[in-house]
PDB file of N, CA, C and O in Angstrom:
ATOM      1  N   UNK A   1      27.453 -10.685 -52.112  1.00  0.00           N
ATOM      2  CA  UNK A   1      26.686  -9.959 -51.053  1.00  0.00           C
ATOM      3  C   UNK A   1      27.279 -10.191 -49.798  1.00  0.00           C
ATOM      4  O   UNK A   1      26.983 -11.551 -49.428  1.00  0.00           O
ATOM      5  N   UNK A   2      27.684  -9.421 -48.763  1.00  0.00           N
ATOM      6  CA  UNK A   2      27.915  -9.865 -47.550  1.00  0.00           C
ATOM      7  C   UNK A   2      26.700  -9.359 -46.700  1.00  0.00           C
ATOM      8  O   UNK A   2      26.082  -8.497 -46.994  1.00  0.00           O
ATOM      9  N   UNK A   3      26.566 -10.071 -45.604  1.00  0.00           N
ATOM     10  CA  UNK A   3      25.520  -9.910 -44.638  1.00  0.00           C
ATOM     11  C   UNK A   3      26.050  -9.423 -43.413  1.00  0.00           C
ATOM     12  O   UNK A   3      27.311  -9.575 -43.012  1.00  0.00           O
ATOM     13  N   UNK A   4      25.446  -8.417 -42.932  1.00  0.00           N
ATOM     14  CA  UNK A   4      25.749  -7.950 -41.601  1.00  0.00           C
ATOM     15  C   UNK A   4      25.366  -8.860 -40.545  1.00  0.00           C
ATOM     16  O   UNK A   4      24.100  -9.022 -40.192  1.00  0.00           O
ATOM     17  N   UNK A   5      26.167  -9.742 -39.956  1.00  0.00           N
ATOM     18  CA  UNK A   5      26.026 -10.736 -38.851  1.00  0.00           C
ATOM     19  C   UNK A   5      25.160 -10.316 -37.849  1.00  0.00           C
ATOM     20  O   UNK A   5      24.446 -10.950 -37.421  1.00  0.00           O
ATOM     21  N   UNK A   6      25.555  -9.203 -37.248  1.00  0.00           N
ATOM     22  CA  UNK A   6      25.112  -8.630 -35.925  1.00  0.00           C
ATOM     23  C   UNK A   6      23.625  -8.274 -36.256  1.00  0.00           C
ATOM     24  O   UNK A   6      22.748  -8.641 -35.595  1.00  0.00           O
ATOM     25  N   UNK A   7      23.244  -7.685 -37.438  1.00  0.00           N
ATOM     26  CA  UNK A   7      21.939  -7.253 -37.804  1.00  0.00           C
ATOM     27  C   UNK A   7      21.014  -8.483 -38.081  1.00  0.00           C
ATOM     28  O   UNK A   7      19.943  -8.457 -37.675  1.00  0.00           O
ATOM     29  N   UNK A   8      21.768  -9.404 -38.923  1.00  0.00           N
ATOM     30  CA  UNK A   8      20.860 -10.602 -39.212  1.00  0.00           C
ATOM     31  C   UNK A   8      20.633 -11.426 -37.708  1.00  0.00           C
ATOM     32  O   UNK A   8      19.431 -11.857 -37.681  1.00  0.00           O
ATOM     33  N   UNK A   9      21.533 -11.400 -36.889  1.00  0.00           N
ATOM     34  CA  UNK A   9      21.185 -12.076 -35.639  1.00  0.00           C
ATOM     35  C   UNK A   9      20.125 -11.455 -34.778  1.00  0.00           C
ATOM     36  O   UNK A   9      19.259 -11.942 -34.351  1.00  0.00           O
ATOM     37  N   UNK A  10      20.253 -10.128 -34.716  1.00  0.00           N
ATOM     38  CA  UNK A  10      19.152  -9.177 -34.175  1.00  0.00           C
ATOM     39  C   UNK A  10      17.865  -9.543 -34.972  1.00  0.00           C
ATOM     40  O   UNK A  10      16.866  -9.586 -34.209  1.00  0.00           O
ATOM     41  N   UNK A  11      17.750  -9.461 -36.232  1.00  0.00           N
ATOM     42  CA  UNK A  11      16.670  -9.611 -36.910  1.00  0.00           C
ATOM     43  C   UNK A  11      16.022 -11.199 -36.500  1.00  0.00           C
ATOM     44  O   UNK A  11      14.770 -11.108 -36.488  1.00  0.00           O
ATOM     45  N   UNK A  12      16.719 -11.969 -36.413  1.00  0.00           N
ATOM     46  CA  UNK A  12      16.397 -13.588 -36.016  1.00  0.00           C
ATOM     47  C   UNK A  12      15.858 -13.376 -34.683  1.00  0.00           C
ATOM     48  O   UNK A  12      14.871 -14.072 -34.534  1.00  0.00           O
ATOM     49  N   UNK A  13      16.600 -12.704 -33.747  1.00  0.00           N
ATOM     50  CA  UNK A  13      15.989 -12.786 -32.215  1.00  0.00           C
ATOM     51  C   UNK A  13      14.583 -12.070 -32.180  1.00  0.00           C
ATOM     52  O   UNK A  13      13.644 -12.300 -31.447  1.00  0.00           O
ATOM     53  N   UNK A  14      14.475 -10.869 -32.926  1.00  0.00           N
ATOM     54  CA  UNK A  14      13.067 -10.102 -33.090  1.00  0.00           C
ATOM     55  C   UNK A  14      12.111 -11.046 -33.579  1.00  0.00           C
ATOM     56  O   UNK A  14      11.017 -11.177 -33.124  1.00  0.00           O
ATOM     57  N   UNK A  15      12.277 -11.737 -34.552  1.00  0.00           N
ATOM     58  CA  UNK A  15      11.278 -12.740 -35.414  1.00  0.00           C
ATOM     59  C   UNK A  15      11.014 -13.724 -34.546  1.00  0.00           C
ATOM     60  O   UNK A  15       9.749 -14.052 -34.327  1.00  0.00           O
ATOM     61  N   UNK A  16      11.969 -14.510 -33.732  1.00  0.00           N
ATOM     62  CA  UNK A  16      11.625 -15.439 -32.848  1.00  0.00           C
ATOM     63  C   UNK A  16      10.679 -14.800 -31.698  1.00  0.00           C
ATOM     64  O   UNK A  16       9.569 -15.509 -31.320  1.00  0.00           O
ATOM     65  N   UNK A  17      10.820 -13.799 -31.258  1.00  0.00           N
ATOM     66  CA  UNK A  17      10.257 -13.067 -30.142  1.00  0.00           C
ATOM     67  C   UNK A  17       8.783 -12.850 -30.511  1.00  0.00           C
ATOM     68  O   UNK A  17       7.655 -13.157 -29.769  1.00  0.00           O
ATOM     69  N   UNK A  18       8.575 -12.280 -31.717  1.00  0.00           N
ATOM     70  CA  UNK A  18       7.348 -12.310 -32.420  1.00  0.00           C
ATOM     71  C   UNK A  18       6.518 -13.448 -32.391  1.00  0.00           C
ATOM     72  O   UNK A  18       5.328 -13.575 -31.780  1.00  0.00           O
ATOM     73  N   UNK A  19       7.125 -14.436 -32.904  1.00  0.00           N
ATOM     74  CA  UNK A  19       6.425 -15.837 -33.056  1.00  0.00           C
ATOM     75  C   UNK A  19       6.256 -16.271 -31.581  1.00  0.00           C
ATOM     76  O   UNK A  19       5.064 -17.041 -31.523  1.00  0.00           O
ATOM     77  N   UNK A  20       7.077 -16.381 -30.856  1.00  0.00           N
ATOM     78  CA  UNK A  20       6.866 -16.882 -29.364  1.00  0.00           C
ATOM     79  C   UNK A  20       5.439 -15.990 -28.740  1.00  0.00           C
ATOM     80  O   UNK A  20       4.651 -16.543 -28.188  1.00  0.00           O
ATOM     81  N   UNK A  21       5.449 -14.684 -29.034  1.00  0.00           N
ATOM     82  CA  UNK A  21       4.216 -13.895 -28.439  1.00  0.00           C
ATOM     83  C   UNK A  21       2.961 -14.425 -28.950  1.00  0.00           C
ATOM     84  O   UNK A  21       1.905 -14.669 -28.394  1.00  0.00           O
ATOM     85  N   UNK A  22       3.169 -14.453 -30.409  1.00  0.00           N
ATOM     86  CA  UNK A  22       1.934 -14.941 -31.149  1.00  0.00           C
ATOM     87  C   UNK A  22       1.484 -16.389 -30.622  1.00  0.00           C
ATOM     88  O   UNK A  22       0.418 -16.608 -30.572  1.00  0.00           O
ATOM     89  N   UNK A  23       2.314 -17.239 -30.455  1.00  0.00           N
ATOM     90  CA  UNK A  23       1.924 -18.832 -30.245  1.00  0.00           C
ATOM     91  C   UNK A  23       1.501 -18.685 -28.669  1.00  0.00           C
ATOM     92  O   UNK A  23       0.533 -19.301 -28.471  1.00  0.00           O
ATOM     93  N   UNK A  24       2.067 -17.779 -27.921  1.00  0.00           N
ATOM     94  CA  UNK A  24       1.528 -17.744 -26.484  1.00  0.00           C
ATOM     95  C   UNK A  24       0.054 -17.301 -26.416  1.00  0.00           C
ATOM     96  O   UNK A  24      -0.553 -17.624 -25.770  1.00  0.00           O
ATOM     97  N   UNK A  25      -0.163 -16.125 -27.268  1.00  0.00           N
ATOM     98  CA  UNK A  25      -1.434 -15.800 -27.428  1.00  0.00           C
ATOM     99  C   UNK A  25      -2.446 -16.666 -27.789  1.00  0.00           C
ATOM    100  O   UNK A  25      -3.612 -17.056 -27.455  1.00  0.00           O
ATOM    101  N   UNK A  26      -2.185 -17.564 -28.745  1.00  0.00           N
ATOM    102  CA  UNK A  26      -3.051 -18.556 -29.350  1.00  0.00           C
ATOM    103  C   UNK A  26      -3.007 -19.663 -28.319  1.00  0.00           C
ATOM    104  O   UNK A  26      -4.305 -20.319 -28.342  1.00  0.00           O
ATOM    105  N   UNK A  27      -2.263 -19.946 -27.360  1.00  0.00           N
ATOM    106  CA  UNK A  27      -2.330 -20.881 -26.295  1.00  0.00           C
ATOM    107  C   UNK A  27      -3.486 -20.421 -25.315  1.00  0.00           C
ATOM    108  O   UNK A  27      -4.463 -21.213 -24.902  1.00  0.00           O
ATOM    109  N   UNK A  28      -3.543 -19.032 -25.061  1.00  0.00           N
ATOM    110  CA  UNK A  28      -4.431 -18.468 -24.164  1.00  0.00           C
ATOM    111  C   UNK A  28      -5.841 -18.651 -24.826  1.00  0.00           C
ATOM    112  O   UNK A  28      -6.797 -18.708 -24.162  1.00  0.00           O
ATOM    113  N   UNK A  29      -5.831 -18.233 -26.204  1.00  0.00           N
ATOM    114  CA  UNK A  29      -7.128 -18.176 -26.906  1.00  0.00           C
ATOM    115  C   UNK A  29      -7.846 -19.462 -27.286  1.00  0.00           C
ATOM    116  O   UNK A  29      -8.928 -19.617 -26.906  1.00  0.00           O
ATOM    117  N   UNK A  30      -6.801 -20.414 -27.603  1.00  0.00           N
ATOM    118  CA  UNK A  30      -7.441 -21.784 -28.058  1.00  0.00           C
ATOM    119  C   UNK A  30      -6.503 -22.934 -27.364  1.00  0.00           C
ATOM    120  O   UNK A  30      -5.771 -23.676 -28.213  1.00  0.00           O
ATOM    121  N   UNK A  31      -6.484 -23.013 -26.249  1.00  0.00           N
ATOM    122  CA  UNK A  31      -5.662 -24.005 -25.429  1.00  0.00           C
ATOM    123  C   UNK A  31      -5.978 -25.495 -25.982  1.00  0.00           C
ATOM    124  O   UNK A  31      -4.880 -26.168 -26.214  1.00  0.00           O
ATOM    125  N   UNK A  32      -7.172 -25.978 -26.348  1.00  0.00           N
ATOM    126  CA  UNK A  32      -7.219 -27.231 -26.753  1.00  0.00           C
ATOM    127  C   UNK A  32      -6.819 -27.507 -28.106  1.00  0.00           C
ATOM    128  O   UNK A  32      -5.972 -28.492 -28.344  1.00  0.00           O
ATOM    129  N   UNK A  33      -6.898 -26.532 -28.998  1.00  0.00           N
ATOM    130  CA  UNK A  33      -6.569 -26.712 -30.224  1.00  0.00           C
ATOM    131  C   UNK A  33      -4.962 -26.738 -30.548  1.00  0.00           C
ATOM    132  O   UNK A  33      -4.254 -27.367 -31.346  1.00  0.00           O
ATOM    133  N   UNK A  34      -4.306 -25.613 -29.642  1.00  0.00           N
ATOM    134  CA  UNK A  34      -2.947 -25.626 -29.619  1.00  0.00           C
ATOM    135  C   UNK A  34      -2.278 -26.928 -29.039  1.00  0.00           C
ATOM    136  O   UNK A  34      -1.230 -27.232 -29.501  1.00  0.00           O
ATOM    137  N   UNK A  35      -2.805 -27.556 -28.119  1.00  0.00           N
ATOM    138  CA  UNK A  35      -2.350 -28.697 -27.517  1.00  0.00           C
ATOM    139  C   UNK A  35      -2.362 -29.776 -28.393  1.00  0.00           C
ATOM    140  O   UNK A  35      -1.274 -30.609 -28.731  1.00  0.00           O
ATOM    141  N   UNK A  36      -3.538 -30.006 -29.186  1.00  0.00           N
ATOM    142  CA  UNK A  36      -3.641 -31.094 -30.058  1.00  0.00           C
ATOM    143  C   UNK A  36      -2.630 -30.767 -31.324  1.00  0.00           C
ATOM    144  O   UNK A  36      -1.891 -31.559 -31.839  1.00  0.00           O
ATOM    145  N   UNK A  37      -2.351 -29.715 -31.669  1.00  0.00           N
ATOM    146  CA  UNK A  37      -1.360 -29.277 -32.820  1.00  0.00           C
ATOM    147  C   UNK A  37      -0.058 -29.560 -32.443  1.00  0.00           C
ATOM    148  O   UNK A  37       0.858 -29.864 -33.090  1.00  0.00           O
ATOM    149  N   UNK A  38       0.286 -29.137 -31.075  1.00  0.00           N
ATOM    150  CA  UNK A  38       1.640 -29.498 -30.729  1.00  0.00           C
ATOM    151  C   UNK A  38       1.799 -30.982 -30.612  1.00  0.00           C
ATOM    152  O   UNK A  38       3.105 -31.446 -30.784  1.00  0.00           O
ATOM    153  N   UNK A  39       0.976 -31.715 -30.239  1.00  0.00           N
ATOM    154  CA  UNK A  39       1.004 -33.044 -30.161  1.00  0.00           C
ATOM    155  C   UNK A  39       1.104 -33.757 -31.498  1.00  0.00           C
ATOM    156  O   UNK A  39       1.988 -34.611 -31.756  1.00  0.00           O
ATOM    157  N   UNK A  40       0.586 -33.258 -32.472  1.00  0.00           N
ATOM    158  CA  UNK A  40       0.697 -33.508 -33.840  1.00  0.00           C
ATOM    159  C   UNK A  40       2.092 -33.155 -34.319  1.00  0.00           C
ATOM    160  O   UNK A  40       2.906 -34.029 -35.216  1.00  0.00           O
ATOM    161  N   UNK A  41       2.698 -32.048 -33.929  1.00  0.00           N
ATOM    162  CA  UNK A  41       3.870 -31.912 -34.444  1.00  0.00           C
ATOM    163  C   UNK A  41       5.207 -32.703 -33.776  1.00  0.00           C
ATOM    164  O   UNK A  41       6.144 -32.810 -34.524  1.00  0.00           O
ATOM    165  N   UNK A  42       4.921 -33.053 -32.684  1.00  0.00           N
ATOM    166  CA  UNK A  42       5.807 -34.120 -31.982  1.00  0.00           C
ATOM    167  C   UNK A  42       5.449 -35.709 -32.070  1.00  0.00           C
ATOM    168  O   UNK A  42       6.258 -36.449 -31.370  1.00  0.00           O
ATOM    169  N   UNK A  43       4.453 -35.782 -32.896  1.00  0.00           N
ATOM    170  CA  UNK A  43       4.116 -37.370 -32.850  1.00  0.00           C
ATOM    171  C   UNK A  43       3.599 -37.982 -31.749  1.00  0.00           C
ATOM    172  O   UNK A  43       3.846 -39.015 -31.439  1.00  0.00           O
ATOM    173  N   UNK A  44       2.788 -37.184 -30.772  1.00  0.00           N
ATOM    174  CA  UNK A  44       2.371 -37.739 -29.514  1.00  0.00           C
ATOM    175  C   UNK A  44       1.093 -37.259 -29.324  1.00  0.00           C
ATOM    176  O   UNK A  44       0.381 -36.275 -29.775  1.00  0.00           O
ATOM    177  N   UNK A  45       0.489 -37.969 -28.440  1.00  0.00           N
ATOM    178  CA  UNK A  45      -0.912 -37.537 -27.870  1.00  0.00           C
ATOM    179  C   UNK A  45      -0.856 -36.640 -26.631  1.00  0.00           C
ATOM    180  O   UNK A  45      -0.503 -37.436 -25.667  1.00  0.00           O
ATOM    181  N   UNK A  46      -1.012 -35.494 -26.547  1.00  0.00           N
ATOM    182  CA  UNK A  46      -0.762 -34.563 -25.470  1.00  0.00           C
ATOM    183  C   UNK A  46      -2.226 -33.805 -24.902  1.00  0.00           C
ATOM    184  O   UNK A  46      -2.222 -33.392 -24.088  1.00  0.00           O
ATOM    185  N   UNK A  47      -3.119 -34.484 -25.638  1.00  0.00           N
ATOM    186  CA  UNK A  47      -4.551 -34.052 -25.323  1.00  0.00           C
ATOM    187  C   UNK A  47      -4.887 -34.197 -23.467  1.00  0.00           C
ATOM    188  O   UNK A  47      -5.630 -33.436 -23.189  1.00  0.00           O
ATOM    189  N   UNK A  48      -4.234 -34.997 -22.934  1.00  0.00           N
ATOM    190  CA  UNK A  48      -4.467 -35.350 -21.465  1.00  0.00           C
ATOM    191  C   UNK A  48      -3.796 -34.445 -20.679  1.00  0.00           C
ATOM    192  O   UNK A  48      -3.928 -34.355 -19.614  1.00  0.00           O
ATOM    193  N   UNK A  49      -2.743 -33.692 -21.378  1.00  0.00           N
ATOM    194  CA  UNK A  49      -2.004 -32.788 -20.613  1.00  0.00           C
ATOM    195  C   UNK A  49      -2.685 -31.322 -20.747  1.00  0.00           C
ATOM    196  O   UNK A  49      -3.465 -31.137 -21.417  1.00  0.00           O
ATOM    197  N   UNK A  50      -2.156 -30.547 -19.831  1.00  0.00           N
ATOM    198  CA  UNK A  50      -2.709 -29.145 -19.736  1.00  0.00           C
ATOM    199  C   UNK A  50      -1.407 -28.241 -19.823  1.00  0.00           C
ATOM    200  O   UNK A  50      -0.172 -28.429 -19.665  1.00  0.00           O
ATOM    201  N   UNK A  51      -1.771 -26.894 -20.204  1.00  0.00           N
ATOM    202  CA  UNK A  51      -0.759 -25.817 -20.268  1.00  0.00           C
ATOM    203  C   UNK A  51      -0.620 -25.256 -18.930  1.00  0.00           C
ATOM    204  O   UNK A  51      -1.321 -25.114 -18.216  1.00  0.00           O
ATOM    205  N   UNK A  52       0.618 -24.804 -18.426  1.00  0.00           N
ATOM    206  CA  UNK A  52       1.009 -24.074 -17.370  1.00  0.00           C
ATOM    207  C   UNK A  52       1.487 -22.803 -17.880  1.00  0.00           C
ATOM    208  O   UNK A  52       2.762 -22.688 -17.989  1.00  0.00           O
ATOM    209  N   UNK A  53       0.767 -21.771 -18.124  1.00  0.00           N
ATOM    210  CA  UNK A  53       1.294 -20.720 -18.809  1.00  0.00           C
ATOM    211  C   UNK A  53       1.149 -19.414 -17.730  1.00  0.00           C
ATOM    212  O   UNK A  53       0.136 -19.085 -17.355  1.00  0.00           O
ATOM    213  N   UNK A  54       2.206 -18.696 -17.646  1.00  0.00           N
ATOM    214  CA  UNK A  54       2.344 -17.623 -16.693  1.00  0.00           C
ATOM    215  C   UNK A  54       3.004 -16.596 -17.437  1.00  0.00           C
ATOM    216  O   UNK A  54       3.716 -16.600 -18.472  1.00  0.00           O
ATOM    217  N   UNK A  55       3.119 -15.336 -16.980  1.00  0.00           N
ATOM    218  CA  UNK A  55       3.517 -14.171 -17.558  1.00  0.00           C
ATOM    219  C   UNK A  55       4.977 -14.321 -17.402  1.00  0.00           C
ATOM    220  O   UNK A  55       5.799 -13.923 -18.569  1.00  0.00           O
ATOM    221  N   UNK A  56       5.617 -14.883 -16.357  1.00  0.00           N
ATOM    222  CA  UNK A  56       7.018 -14.964 -16.178  1.00  0.00           C
ATOM    223  C   UNK A  56       7.551 -16.003 -17.294  1.00  0.00           C
ATOM    224  O   UNK A  56       8.342 -16.022 -17.849  1.00  0.00           O
ATOM    225  N   UNK A  57       6.677 -17.243 -17.263  1.00  0.00           N
ATOM    226  CA  UNK A  57       7.003 -18.274 -18.400  1.00  0.00           C
ATOM    227  C   UNK A  57       7.190 -17.634 -19.637  1.00  0.00           C
ATOM    228  O   UNK A  57       8.099 -18.164 -20.531  1.00  0.00           O
ATOM    229  N   UNK A  58       6.038 -17.002 -20.129  1.00  0.00           N
ATOM    230  CA  UNK A  58       6.051 -16.232 -21.548  1.00  0.00           C
ATOM    231  C   UNK A  58       7.566 -15.333 -21.717  1.00  0.00           C
ATOM    232  O   UNK A  58       8.082 -15.656 -22.655  1.00  0.00           O
ATOM    233  N   UNK A  59       7.714 -14.534 -20.789  1.00  0.00           N
ATOM    234  CA  UNK A  59       8.860 -13.611 -20.818  1.00  0.00           C
ATOM    235  C   UNK A  59      10.191 -14.487 -20.732  1.00  0.00           C
ATOM    236  O   UNK A  59      11.080 -14.282 -21.747  1.00  0.00           O
ATOM    237  N   UNK A  60      10.429 -15.252 -19.993  1.00  0.00           N
ATOM    238  CA  UNK A  60      11.427 -16.215 -19.886  1.00  0.00           C
ATOM    239  C   UNK A  60      11.967 -17.088 -21.059  1.00  0.00           C
ATOM    240  O   UNK A  60      12.746 -17.283 -21.489  1.00  0.00           O
ATOM    241  N   UNK A  61      10.635 -17.673 -21.493  1.00  0.00           N
ATOM    242  CA  UNK A  61      10.668 -18.377 -22.582  1.00  0.00           C
ATOM    243  C   UNK A  61      10.965 -17.549 -23.889  1.00  0.00           C
ATOM    244  O   UNK A  61      12.019 -18.152 -24.754  1.00  0.00           O
ATOM    245  N   UNK A  62      10.501 -16.452 -24.140  1.00  0.00           N
ATOM    246  CA  UNK A  62      10.675 -15.621 -25.143  1.00  0.00           C
ATOM    247  C   UNK A  62      12.265 -15.016 -25.177  1.00  0.00           C
ATOM    248  O   UNK A  62      13.129 -14.860 -26.244  1.00  0.00           O
ATOM    249  N   UNK A  63      12.754 -14.802 -23.862  1.00  0.00           N
ATOM    250  CA  UNK A  63      14.182 -14.296 -24.007  1.00  0.00           C
ATOM    251  C   UNK A  63      15.079 -15.631 -24.337  1.00  0.00           C
ATOM    252  O   UNK A  63      16.205 -15.245 -24.956  1.00  0.00           O
ATOM    253  N   UNK A  64      14.702 -16.948 -23.821  1.00  0.00           N
ATOM    254  CA  UNK A  64      15.613 -17.798 -24.029  1.00  0.00           C
ATOM    255  C   UNK A  64      15.518 -18.300 -25.668  1.00  0.00           C
ATOM    256  O   UNK A  64      16.676 -18.268 -26.454  1.00  0.00           O
ATOM    257  N   UNK A  65      14.426 -18.084 -26.350  1.00  0.00           N
ATOM    258  CA  UNK A  65      14.416 -18.430 -27.673  1.00  0.00           C
ATOM    259  C   UNK A  65      14.948 -17.117 -28.536  1.00  0.00           C
ATOM    260  O   UNK A  65      15.601 -17.349 -29.674  1.00  0.00           O
ATOM    261  N   UNK A  66      14.787 -15.885 -28.011  1.00  0.00           N
ATOM    262  CA  UNK A  66      15.551 -14.756 -28.819  1.00  0.00           C
ATOM    263  C   UNK A  66      16.995 -15.062 -28.804  1.00  0.00           C
ATOM    264  O   UNK A  66      17.720 -14.777 -29.741  1.00  0.00           O
ATOM    265  N   UNK A  67      17.538 -15.306 -27.523  1.00  0.00           N
ATOM    266  CA  UNK A  67      19.060 -15.653 -27.456  1.00  0.00           C
ATOM    267  C   UNK A  67      19.355 -16.731 -28.362  1.00  0.00           C
ATOM    268  O   UNK A  67      20.480 -16.494 -29.090  1.00  0.00           O
ATOM    269  N   UNK A  68      18.890 -17.638 -28.488  1.00  0.00           N
ATOM    270  CA  UNK A  68      19.050 -18.768 -29.343  1.00  0.00           C
ATOM    271  C   UNK A  68      18.842 -18.430 -30.619  1.00  0.00           C
ATOM    272  O   UNK A  68      19.860 -18.665 -31.648  1.00  0.00           O
ATOM    273  N   UNK A  69      17.816 -18.004 -31.220  1.00  0.00           N
ATOM    274  CA  UNK A  69      17.604 -17.398 -32.496  1.00  0.00           C
ATOM    275  C   UNK A  69      18.672 -16.364 -32.847  1.00  0.00           C
ATOM    276  O   UNK A  69      19.214 -16.532 -34.225  1.00  0.00           O
ATOM    277  N   UNK A  70      18.850 -15.337 -32.017  1.00  0.00           N
ATOM    278  CA  UNK A  70      19.775 -14.375 -32.559  1.00  0.00           C
ATOM    279  C   UNK A  70      21.243 -15.146 -32.596  1.00  0.00           C
ATOM    280  O   UNK A  70      21.931 -14.839 -33.560  1.00  0.00           O
ATOM    281  N   UNK A  71      21.679 -15.901 -31.841  1.00  0.00           N
ATOM    282  CA  UNK A  71      22.938 -16.571 -32.052  1.00  0.00           C
ATOM    283  C   UNK A  71      23.120 -17.233 -33.056  1.00  0.00           C
ATOM    284  O   UNK A  71      23.928 -17.270 -33.961  1.00  0.00           O
ATOM    285  N   UNK A  72      22.057 -18.082 -33.428  1.00  0.00           N
ATOM    286  CA  UNK A  72      21.948 -18.906 -34.699  1.00  0.00           C
ATOM    287  C   UNK A  72      22.029 -17.990 -35.798  1.00  0.00           C
ATOM    288  O   UNK A  72      22.744 -18.473 -36.887  1.00  0.00           O
ATOM    289  N   UNK A  73      21.358 -16.795 -35.876  1.00  0.00           N
ATOM    290  CA  UNK A  73      21.284 -15.979 -36.995  1.00  0.00           C
ATOM    291  C   UNK A  73      22.559 -15.601 -37.305  1.00  0.00           C
ATOM    292  O   UNK A  73      23.148 -15.404 -38.307  1.00  0.00           O
ATOM    293  N   UNK A  74      23.340 -15.052 -36.091  1.00  0.00           N
ATOM    294  CA  UNK A  74      24.628 -14.444 -36.249  1.00  0.00           C
ATOM    295  C   UNK A  74      25.659 -15.665 -36.838  1.00  0.00           C
ATOM    296  O   UNK A  74      26.563 -15.246 -37.564  1.00  0.00           O
ATOM    297  N   UNK A  75      25.546 -16.762 -36.313  1.00  0.00           N
ATOM    298  CA  UNK A  75      26.404 -17.990 -36.997  1.00  0.00           C
ATOM    299  C   UNK A  75      26.143 -17.900 -38.318  1.00  0.00           C
ATOM    300  O   UNK A  75      27.016 -18.429 -39.135  1.00  0.00           O
ATOM    301  N   UNK A  76      24.716 -18.379 -38.654  1.00  0.00           N
ATOM    302  CA  UNK A  76      24.344 -18.490 -40.060  1.00  0.00           C
ATOM    303  C   UNK A  76      25.112 -17.417 -40.909  1.00  0.00           C
ATOM    304  O   UNK A  76      25.602 -17.680 -42.041  1.00  0.00           O
ATOM    305  N   UNK A  77      24.879 -16.187 -40.710  1.00  0.00           N
ATOM    306  CA  UNK A  77      25.356 -14.856 -41.371  1.00  0.00           C
ATOM    307  C   UNK A  77      26.788 -14.912 -41.505  1.00  0.00           C
ATOM    308  O   UNK A  77      27.337 -14.666 -42.536  1.00  0.00           O
ATOM    309  N   UNK A  78      27.512 -15.381 -40.503  1.00  0.00           N
ATOM    310  CA  UNK A  78      28.994 -15.469 -40.484  1.00  0.00           C
ATOM    311  C   UNK A  78      29.511 -16.385 -41.331  1.00  0.00           C
ATOM    312  O   UNK A  78      30.383 -16.278 -42.096  1.00  0.00           O
ATOM    313  N   UNK A  79      28.924 -17.431 -41.171  1.00  0.00           N
ATOM    314  CA  UNK A  79      29.324 -18.798 -42.168  1.00  0.00           C
ATOM    315  C   UNK A  79      29.020 -18.255 -43.742  1.00  0.00           C
ATOM    316  O   UNK A  79      29.836 -18.604 -44.524  1.00  0.00           O
ATOM    317  N   UNK A  80      27.766 -17.711 -43.963  1.00  0.00           N
ATOM    318  CA  UNK A  80      27.472 -17.362 -45.216  1.00  0.00           C
ATOM    319  C   UNK A  80      28.551 -16.384 -45.758  1.00  0.00           C
ATOM    320  O   UNK A  80      28.918 -16.280 -47.004  1.00  0.00           O
ATOM    321  N   UNK A  81      29.059 -15.335 -44.998  1.00  0.00           N
ATOM    322  CA  UNK A  81      29.980 -14.338 -45.307  1.00  0.00           C
ATOM    323  C   UNK A  81      31.377 -15.041 -45.673  1.00  0.00           C
ATOM    324  O   UNK A  81      31.962 -14.653 -46.614  1.00  0.00           O
ATOM    325  N   UNK A  82      31.673 -16.178 -45.068  1.00  0.00           N
ATOM    326  CA  UNK A  82      32.722 -16.740 -45.530  1.00  0.00           C
ATOM    327  C   UNK A  82      32.823 -17.607 -46.642  1.00  0.00           C
ATOM    328  O   UNK A  82      33.851 -17.869 -47.226  1.00  0.00           O
ATOM    329  N   UNK A  83      31.563 -18.187 -47.010  1.00  0.00           N
ATOM    330  CA  UNK A  83      31.482 -18.771 -48.172  1.00  0.00           C
ATOM    331  C   UNK A  83      31.327 -18.129 -49.408  1.00  0.00           C
ATOM    332  O   UNK A  83      31.483 -18.494 -50.427  1.00  0.00           O
ATOM    333  N   UNK A  84      31.030 -16.795 -49.324  1.00  0.00           N
ATOM    334  CA  UNK A  84      30.790 -16.018 -50.370  1.00  0.00           C
ATOM    335  C   UNK A  84      32.031 -15.371 -50.829  1.00  0.00           C
ATOM    336  O   UNK A  84      32.710 -14.724 -50.099  1.00  0.00           O
ATOM    337  N   UNK A  85      32.351 -15.753 -52.196  1.00  0.00           N
ATOM    338  CA  UNK A  85      33.824 -15.123 -52.794  1.00  0.00           C
ATOM    339  C   UNK A  85      33.802 -13.680 -52.692  1.00  0.00           C
ATOM    340  O   UNK A  85      33.008 -12.868 -52.827  1.00  0.00           O
TER     341      UNK A  85
END
């Protein structure tokens, strides 16, 4: 079965954008808990730090992650298609 690499890349970009927006919303709603969880994920104590969240930052970050995820999805599907006999 062949994957459409462009559609897979687009689906990856949209998925990353949705996850980014949900994460940003959680930071607004529960900043302390999200800071603690972020620290746990990178094995650091980040509780003394604070969030600097702006609308521009959310949009710019979402765009960056969408481009990265879309490109990675396209590469992944392209490699998969070459491996499938």
